XYZ file of C-alpha atoms in Angstrom:
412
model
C -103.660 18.891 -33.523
C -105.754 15.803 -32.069
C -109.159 15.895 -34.241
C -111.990 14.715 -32.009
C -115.476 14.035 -32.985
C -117.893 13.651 -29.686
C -121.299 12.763 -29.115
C -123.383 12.847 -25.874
C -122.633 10.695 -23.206
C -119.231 9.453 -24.635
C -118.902 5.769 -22.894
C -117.178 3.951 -26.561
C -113.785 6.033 -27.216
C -112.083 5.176 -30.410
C -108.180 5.958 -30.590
C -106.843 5.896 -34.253
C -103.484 6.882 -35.774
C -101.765 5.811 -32.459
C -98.426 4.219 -32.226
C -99.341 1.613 -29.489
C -96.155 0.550 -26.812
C -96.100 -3.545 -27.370
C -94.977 -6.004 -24.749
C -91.870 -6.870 -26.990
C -90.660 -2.874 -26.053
C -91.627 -1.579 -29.435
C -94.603 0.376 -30.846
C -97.116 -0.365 -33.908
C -99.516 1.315 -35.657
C -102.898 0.413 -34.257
C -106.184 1.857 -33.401
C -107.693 0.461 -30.091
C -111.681 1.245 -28.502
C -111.551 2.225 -24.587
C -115.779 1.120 -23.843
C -116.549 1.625 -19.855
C -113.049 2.205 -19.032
C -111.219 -1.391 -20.400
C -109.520 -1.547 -23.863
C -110.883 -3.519 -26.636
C -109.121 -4.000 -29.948
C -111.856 -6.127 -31.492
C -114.775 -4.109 -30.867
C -116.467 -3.961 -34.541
C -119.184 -1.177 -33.252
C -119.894 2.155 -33.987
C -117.843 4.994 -31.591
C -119.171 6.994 -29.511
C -116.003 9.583 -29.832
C -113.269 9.189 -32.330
C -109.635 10.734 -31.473
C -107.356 10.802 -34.082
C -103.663 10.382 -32.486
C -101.778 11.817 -35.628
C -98.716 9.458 -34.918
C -98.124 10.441 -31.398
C -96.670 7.670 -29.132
C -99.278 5.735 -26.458
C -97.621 4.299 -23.354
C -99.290 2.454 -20.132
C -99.347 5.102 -17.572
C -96.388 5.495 -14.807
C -95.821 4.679 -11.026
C -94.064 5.871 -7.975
C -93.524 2.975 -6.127
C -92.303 4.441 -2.935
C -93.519 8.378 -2.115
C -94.810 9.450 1.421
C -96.034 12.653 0.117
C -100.041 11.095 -0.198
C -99.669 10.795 3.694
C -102.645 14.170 5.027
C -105.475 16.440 2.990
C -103.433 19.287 3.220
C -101.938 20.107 0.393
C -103.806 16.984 -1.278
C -105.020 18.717 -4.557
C -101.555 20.057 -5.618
C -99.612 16.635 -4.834
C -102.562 14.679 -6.909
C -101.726 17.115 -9.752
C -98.366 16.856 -9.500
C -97.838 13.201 -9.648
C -100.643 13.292 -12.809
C -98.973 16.139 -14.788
C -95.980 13.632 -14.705
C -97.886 11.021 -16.210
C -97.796 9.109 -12.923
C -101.702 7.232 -11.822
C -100.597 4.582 -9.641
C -98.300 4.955 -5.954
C -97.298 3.293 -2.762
C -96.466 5.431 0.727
C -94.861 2.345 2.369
C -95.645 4.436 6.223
C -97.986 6.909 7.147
C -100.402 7.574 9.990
C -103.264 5.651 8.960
C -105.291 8.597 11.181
C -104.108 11.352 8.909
C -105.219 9.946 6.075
C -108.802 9.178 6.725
C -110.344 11.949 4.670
C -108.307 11.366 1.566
C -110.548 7.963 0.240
C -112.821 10.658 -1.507
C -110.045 11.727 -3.689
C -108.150 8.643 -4.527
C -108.564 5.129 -6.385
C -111.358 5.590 -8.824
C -111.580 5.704 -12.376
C -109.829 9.275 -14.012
C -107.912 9.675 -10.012
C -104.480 8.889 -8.774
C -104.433 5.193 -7.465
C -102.256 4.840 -3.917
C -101.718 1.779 -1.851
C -100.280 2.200 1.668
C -98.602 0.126 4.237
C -99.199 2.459 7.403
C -97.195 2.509 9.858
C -93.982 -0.021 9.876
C -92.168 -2.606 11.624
C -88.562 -1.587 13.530
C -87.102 -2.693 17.047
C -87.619 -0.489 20.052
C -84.899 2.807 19.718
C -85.364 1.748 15.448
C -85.859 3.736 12.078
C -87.737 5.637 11.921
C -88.378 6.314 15.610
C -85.776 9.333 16.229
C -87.058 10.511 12.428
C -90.864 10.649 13.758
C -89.783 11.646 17.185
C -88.336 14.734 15.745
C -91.096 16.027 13.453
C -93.760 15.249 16.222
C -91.901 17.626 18.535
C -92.079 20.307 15.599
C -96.024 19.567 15.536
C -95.770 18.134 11.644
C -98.487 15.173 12.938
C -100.120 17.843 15.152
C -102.743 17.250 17.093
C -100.353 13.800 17.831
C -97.333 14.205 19.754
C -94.458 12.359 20.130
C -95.614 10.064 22.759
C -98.643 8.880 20.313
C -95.857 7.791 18.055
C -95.516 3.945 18.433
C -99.099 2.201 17.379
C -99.461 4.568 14.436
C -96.278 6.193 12.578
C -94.662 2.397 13.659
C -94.599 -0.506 15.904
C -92.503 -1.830 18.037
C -91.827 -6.286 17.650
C -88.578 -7.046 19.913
C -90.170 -10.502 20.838
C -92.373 -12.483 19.978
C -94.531 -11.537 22.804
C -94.925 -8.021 21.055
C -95.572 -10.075 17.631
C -98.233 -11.831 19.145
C -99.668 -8.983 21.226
C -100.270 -6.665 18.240
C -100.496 -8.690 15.235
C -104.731 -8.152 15.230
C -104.412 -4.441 15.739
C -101.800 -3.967 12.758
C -103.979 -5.932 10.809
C -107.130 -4.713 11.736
C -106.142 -0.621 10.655
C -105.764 -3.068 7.157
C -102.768 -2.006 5.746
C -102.253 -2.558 1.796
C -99.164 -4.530 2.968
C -96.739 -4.798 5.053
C -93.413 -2.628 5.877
C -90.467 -3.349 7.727
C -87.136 -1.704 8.780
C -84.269 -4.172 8.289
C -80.882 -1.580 9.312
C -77.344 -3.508 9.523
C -79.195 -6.526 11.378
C -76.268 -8.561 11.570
C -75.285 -5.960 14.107
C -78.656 -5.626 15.645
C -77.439 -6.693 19.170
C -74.125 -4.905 19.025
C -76.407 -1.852 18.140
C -78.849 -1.925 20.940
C -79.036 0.461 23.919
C -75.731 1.885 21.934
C -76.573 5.889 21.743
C -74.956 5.736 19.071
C -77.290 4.046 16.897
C -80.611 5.547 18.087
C -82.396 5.417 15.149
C -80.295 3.235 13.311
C -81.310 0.016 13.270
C -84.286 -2.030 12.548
C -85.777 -5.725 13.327
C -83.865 -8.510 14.689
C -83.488 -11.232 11.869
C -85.452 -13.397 14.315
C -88.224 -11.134 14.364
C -88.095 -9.948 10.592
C -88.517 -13.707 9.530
C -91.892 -14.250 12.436
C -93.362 -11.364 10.658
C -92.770 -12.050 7.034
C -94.255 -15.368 7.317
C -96.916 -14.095 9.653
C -97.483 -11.174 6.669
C -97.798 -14.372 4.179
C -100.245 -16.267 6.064
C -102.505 -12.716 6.888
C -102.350 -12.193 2.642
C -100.486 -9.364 2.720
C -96.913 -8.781 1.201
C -93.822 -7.813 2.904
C -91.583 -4.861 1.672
C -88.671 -4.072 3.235
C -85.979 -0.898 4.346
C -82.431 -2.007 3.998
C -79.316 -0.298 4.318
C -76.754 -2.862 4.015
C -75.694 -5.910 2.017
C -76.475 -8.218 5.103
C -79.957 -6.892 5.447
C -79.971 -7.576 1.532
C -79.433 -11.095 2.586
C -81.865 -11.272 4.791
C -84.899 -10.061 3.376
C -84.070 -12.650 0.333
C -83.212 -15.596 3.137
C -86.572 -14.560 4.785
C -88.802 -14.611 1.486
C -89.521 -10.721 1.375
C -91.233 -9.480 -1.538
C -89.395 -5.969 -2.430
C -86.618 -3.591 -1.557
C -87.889 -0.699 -0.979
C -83.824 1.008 -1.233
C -80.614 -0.995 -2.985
C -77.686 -0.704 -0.181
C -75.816 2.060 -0.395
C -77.797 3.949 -1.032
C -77.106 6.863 1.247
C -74.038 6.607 3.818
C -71.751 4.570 4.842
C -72.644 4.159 8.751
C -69.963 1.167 9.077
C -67.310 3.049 7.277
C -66.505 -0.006 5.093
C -67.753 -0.143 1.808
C -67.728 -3.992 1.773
C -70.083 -3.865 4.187
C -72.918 -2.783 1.114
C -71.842 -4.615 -1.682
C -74.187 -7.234 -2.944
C -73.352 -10.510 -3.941
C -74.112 -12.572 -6.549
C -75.297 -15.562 -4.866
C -78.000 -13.252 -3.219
C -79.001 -11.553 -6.039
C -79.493 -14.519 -8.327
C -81.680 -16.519 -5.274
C -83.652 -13.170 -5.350
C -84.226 -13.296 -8.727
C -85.205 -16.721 -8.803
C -87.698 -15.640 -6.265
C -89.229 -12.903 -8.337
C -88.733 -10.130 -5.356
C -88.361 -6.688 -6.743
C -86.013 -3.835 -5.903
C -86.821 -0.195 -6.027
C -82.913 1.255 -5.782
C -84.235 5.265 -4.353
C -80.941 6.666 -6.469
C -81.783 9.607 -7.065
C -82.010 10.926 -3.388
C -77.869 10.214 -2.939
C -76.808 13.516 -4.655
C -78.681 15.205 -1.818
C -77.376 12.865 0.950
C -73.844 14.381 0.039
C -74.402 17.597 -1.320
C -70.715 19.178 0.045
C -68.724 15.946 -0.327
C -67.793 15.011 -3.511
C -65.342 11.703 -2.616
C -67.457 9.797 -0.843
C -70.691 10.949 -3.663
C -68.689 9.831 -6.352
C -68.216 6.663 -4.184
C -71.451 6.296 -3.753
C -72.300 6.694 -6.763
C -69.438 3.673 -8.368
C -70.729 1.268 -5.736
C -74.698 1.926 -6.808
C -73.097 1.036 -10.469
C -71.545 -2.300 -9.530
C -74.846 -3.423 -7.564
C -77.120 -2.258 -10.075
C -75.062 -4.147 -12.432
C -75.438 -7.352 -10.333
C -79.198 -6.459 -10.731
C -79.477 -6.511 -13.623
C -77.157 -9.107 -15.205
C -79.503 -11.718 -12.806
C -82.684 -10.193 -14.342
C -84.040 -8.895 -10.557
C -87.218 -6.599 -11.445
C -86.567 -3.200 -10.487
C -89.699 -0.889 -9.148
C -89.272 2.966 -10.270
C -89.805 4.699 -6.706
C -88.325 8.157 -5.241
C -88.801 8.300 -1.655
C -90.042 11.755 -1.855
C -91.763 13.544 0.884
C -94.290 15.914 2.149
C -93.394 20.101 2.415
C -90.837 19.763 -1.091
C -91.445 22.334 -3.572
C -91.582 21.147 -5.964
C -93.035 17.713 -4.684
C -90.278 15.439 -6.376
C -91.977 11.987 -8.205
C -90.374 9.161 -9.970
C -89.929 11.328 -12.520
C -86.722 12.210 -10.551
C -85.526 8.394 -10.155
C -86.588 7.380 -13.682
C -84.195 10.888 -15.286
C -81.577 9.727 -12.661
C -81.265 6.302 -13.891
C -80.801 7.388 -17.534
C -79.182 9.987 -18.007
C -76.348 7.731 -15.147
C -76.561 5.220 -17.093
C -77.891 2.634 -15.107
C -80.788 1.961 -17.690
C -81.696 2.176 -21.147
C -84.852 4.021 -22.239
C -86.294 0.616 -22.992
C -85.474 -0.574 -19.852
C -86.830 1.876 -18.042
C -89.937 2.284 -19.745
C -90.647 -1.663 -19.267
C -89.704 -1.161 -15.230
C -91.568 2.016 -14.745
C -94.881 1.208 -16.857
C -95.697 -2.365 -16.880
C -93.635 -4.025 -13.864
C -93.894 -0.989 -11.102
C -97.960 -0.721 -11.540
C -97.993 -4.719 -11.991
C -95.625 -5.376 -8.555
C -98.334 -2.954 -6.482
C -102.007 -3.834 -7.848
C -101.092 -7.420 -9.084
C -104.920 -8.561 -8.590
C -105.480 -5.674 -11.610
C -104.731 -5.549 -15.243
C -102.779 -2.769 -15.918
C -99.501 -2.071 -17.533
C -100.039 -3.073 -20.517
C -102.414 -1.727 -23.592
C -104.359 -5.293 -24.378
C -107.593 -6.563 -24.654
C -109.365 -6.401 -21.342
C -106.952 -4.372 -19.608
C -107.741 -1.154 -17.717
C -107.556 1.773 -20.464
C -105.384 3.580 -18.720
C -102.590 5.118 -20.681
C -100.289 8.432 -21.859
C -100.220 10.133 -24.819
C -96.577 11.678 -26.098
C -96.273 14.073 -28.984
C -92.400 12.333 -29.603
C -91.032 9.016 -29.309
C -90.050 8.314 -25.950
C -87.432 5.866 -26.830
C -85.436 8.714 -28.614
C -85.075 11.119 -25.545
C -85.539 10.946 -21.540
C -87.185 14.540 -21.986
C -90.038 13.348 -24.213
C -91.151 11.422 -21.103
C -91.990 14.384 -18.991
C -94.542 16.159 -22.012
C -97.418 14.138 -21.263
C -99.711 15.298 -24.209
C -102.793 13.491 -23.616
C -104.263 10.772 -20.950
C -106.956 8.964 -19.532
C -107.423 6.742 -16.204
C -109.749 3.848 -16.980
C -111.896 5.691 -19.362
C -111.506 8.982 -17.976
C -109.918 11.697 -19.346
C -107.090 13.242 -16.899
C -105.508 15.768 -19.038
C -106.902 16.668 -22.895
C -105.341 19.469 -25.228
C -107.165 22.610 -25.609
């Protein structure tokens, strides 16, 4: 049982008895001071409340690095809990109506809340993802009181030319996204593609226009993340100087039929490595993609292998994200990804922990120090009764935790 002795006021929290997470992947034996929300281990002053840890195991909190379901006030409380009960303060909704989510400031990015970033809407090519997507749950009155016809300007935008580029760079700026999304969907078939009926809803930017707007991103100060299906859009985005993946290809179907056609290679994967851009693979949504058709999920599922593989041999940072939604019950997190990932075998515990604590909350607040338990940093962090290196389970028993000097969950 965690022994606590409080006074009035508590501003100086003194952690002893904790087994601290270290940069090198281990954990020592340390106590640390939390004083107005930053960590201090060379404070020499009296505490205002001392917590005795009893060997329990003290992590930097987690992140979802790609989750729409922070995207309207309804339903706000419960998603907030959700993603905090899993031990997760920080996330990124890379497009949402920027009108629906005017009221939810109050509740979000403060000391002891959930942190979220968001890009608004994105950047596809006129019939693009996710224009049929939006088009569809407009009609069913999900962004109600908008319609479908309200659409373009504020779920996305529209850049065929450069005329649109210049037209309504100011106004995408000016709603002041967190950064920047784009769709990039098979673009060395974007002008096969067009006007095809076919692919309504299939395709993204031109490469022509994905490359104006990542260097126009650049110049505003914002960073570009990018949808990709395929291994050419892959390509792209690292040709182009993106900054994240925000899916590894094949990730979901095979639209071309060829499985070639979303295999990465290793000349693209090592430039975007050199270049420090960061993938968040979404793996863990494929099992539902397929759910009554077992050859092509198990082919799915070898090809995810052989690029994650590539990923990882070249040392490419990978961001913990699940794509989860609004209107799931239960809300799925990166809790999902990170358990898919393991217990697959695409990473060790280690490796995970590293991705989904320090680099994930690094890649989306990298003006902030977080992710790490140091001197100076934000004390922010999670308390586990076990050793999370022992067991993916461990992970999901957040014991005790605290958001920049707040406490967000305490035992009775």
């Amino acid at each position: 049982m965690v022994s606590i002795t409080i006074s009035a006021f508590s501003q100086n929290y003194k952690f002893i008895n904790g087994n601290v997470y270290q940069s090198d992947g281990g954990f020592e034996r340390k106590a640390f001071h939390v004083i107005d929300g930053v960590f201090s281990f060379n404070f020499s002053g009296e505490a205002d409340t001392i917590i005795d840890l009893s060997g329990r195991y003290v992590l930097p909190p987690f992140a979802d690095g790609h989750h729409h379901g922070i995207n309207t006030l309804v339903g706000l409380d419960e998603k907030i809990q959700t993603f905090l009960d899993d031990g997760i303060f920080y996330v990124r909704n890379p497009n949402v109506i920027k009108e629906r989510i005017s009221g939810i400031a109050d509740y979000i990015n403060d000391a002891g809340q959930l942190d979220v970033v968001f890009s608004n809407g994105g950047l596809t090519s006129s019939g693009g993802h996710p224009v049929r997507l939006h088009e569809m749950l407009a009609k069913r009155g999900v962004f109600s009181p908008f319609t479908a016809a309200d659409m373009e300007g504020i779920a996305y935008h529209i850049i065929d030319s450069e005329e649109d580029l210049q037209n309504k760079w100011d106004y995408i700026v000016s709603r002041k996204p967190d950064f920047i999304k784009i769709f990039l969907l098979h673009s060395n078939r974007h002008e096969e593609m067009k006007d095809n009926p076919k692919y309504y809803g299939r395709r993204g930017l031109s490469p022509k226009m994905a490359k104006r707007i990542v260097k126009k991103a650049h110049k505003s100060g914002l960073k570009v993340y990018a949808h990709v299906e395929s291994a050419a859009d892959f390509d792209l985005g690292v040709s182009i100087g993106i900054d994240g993946f925000m899916h590894m290809p094949g990730y979901s179907y095979f639209l071309s039929g060829n499985e070639e056609d979303y295999r990465l290679s290793e000349k693209s994967v090592k430039k975007a490595a050199n270049k420090g851009i960061v993938v968040n693979p979404t793996l863990a949504v494929t099992p539902r993609m397929h759910p009554a058709d077992s050859k092509k999920l198990n082919g799915v599922i070898n090809l995810q292998k052989a690029n994650f593989e590539v990923l990882m041999k070249h040392g490419v940072p990978i961001i913990i994200g699940s794509d989860g939604i609004s209107g799931q019950n239960p809300m799925r997190t990166a809790m999902e990804e990170a358990k898919y990932l393991v217990d697959n075998g695409f990473l060790s515990l280690q490796e995970l922990i590293k991705f989904w604590s320090v680099v994930t909350p690094q890649d989306m607040f990298p003006k902030r120090k977080i992710g790490e338990i140091k001197e100076g940093y934000e004390g922010s962090f999670l308390v586990f009764d076990q050793n999370p290196l022992e067991s993916i389970d461990y992970l999901d028993q957040v014991y005790l935790s605290m958001k920049q000097g707040v406490f967000v969950n305490q035992p009775e």
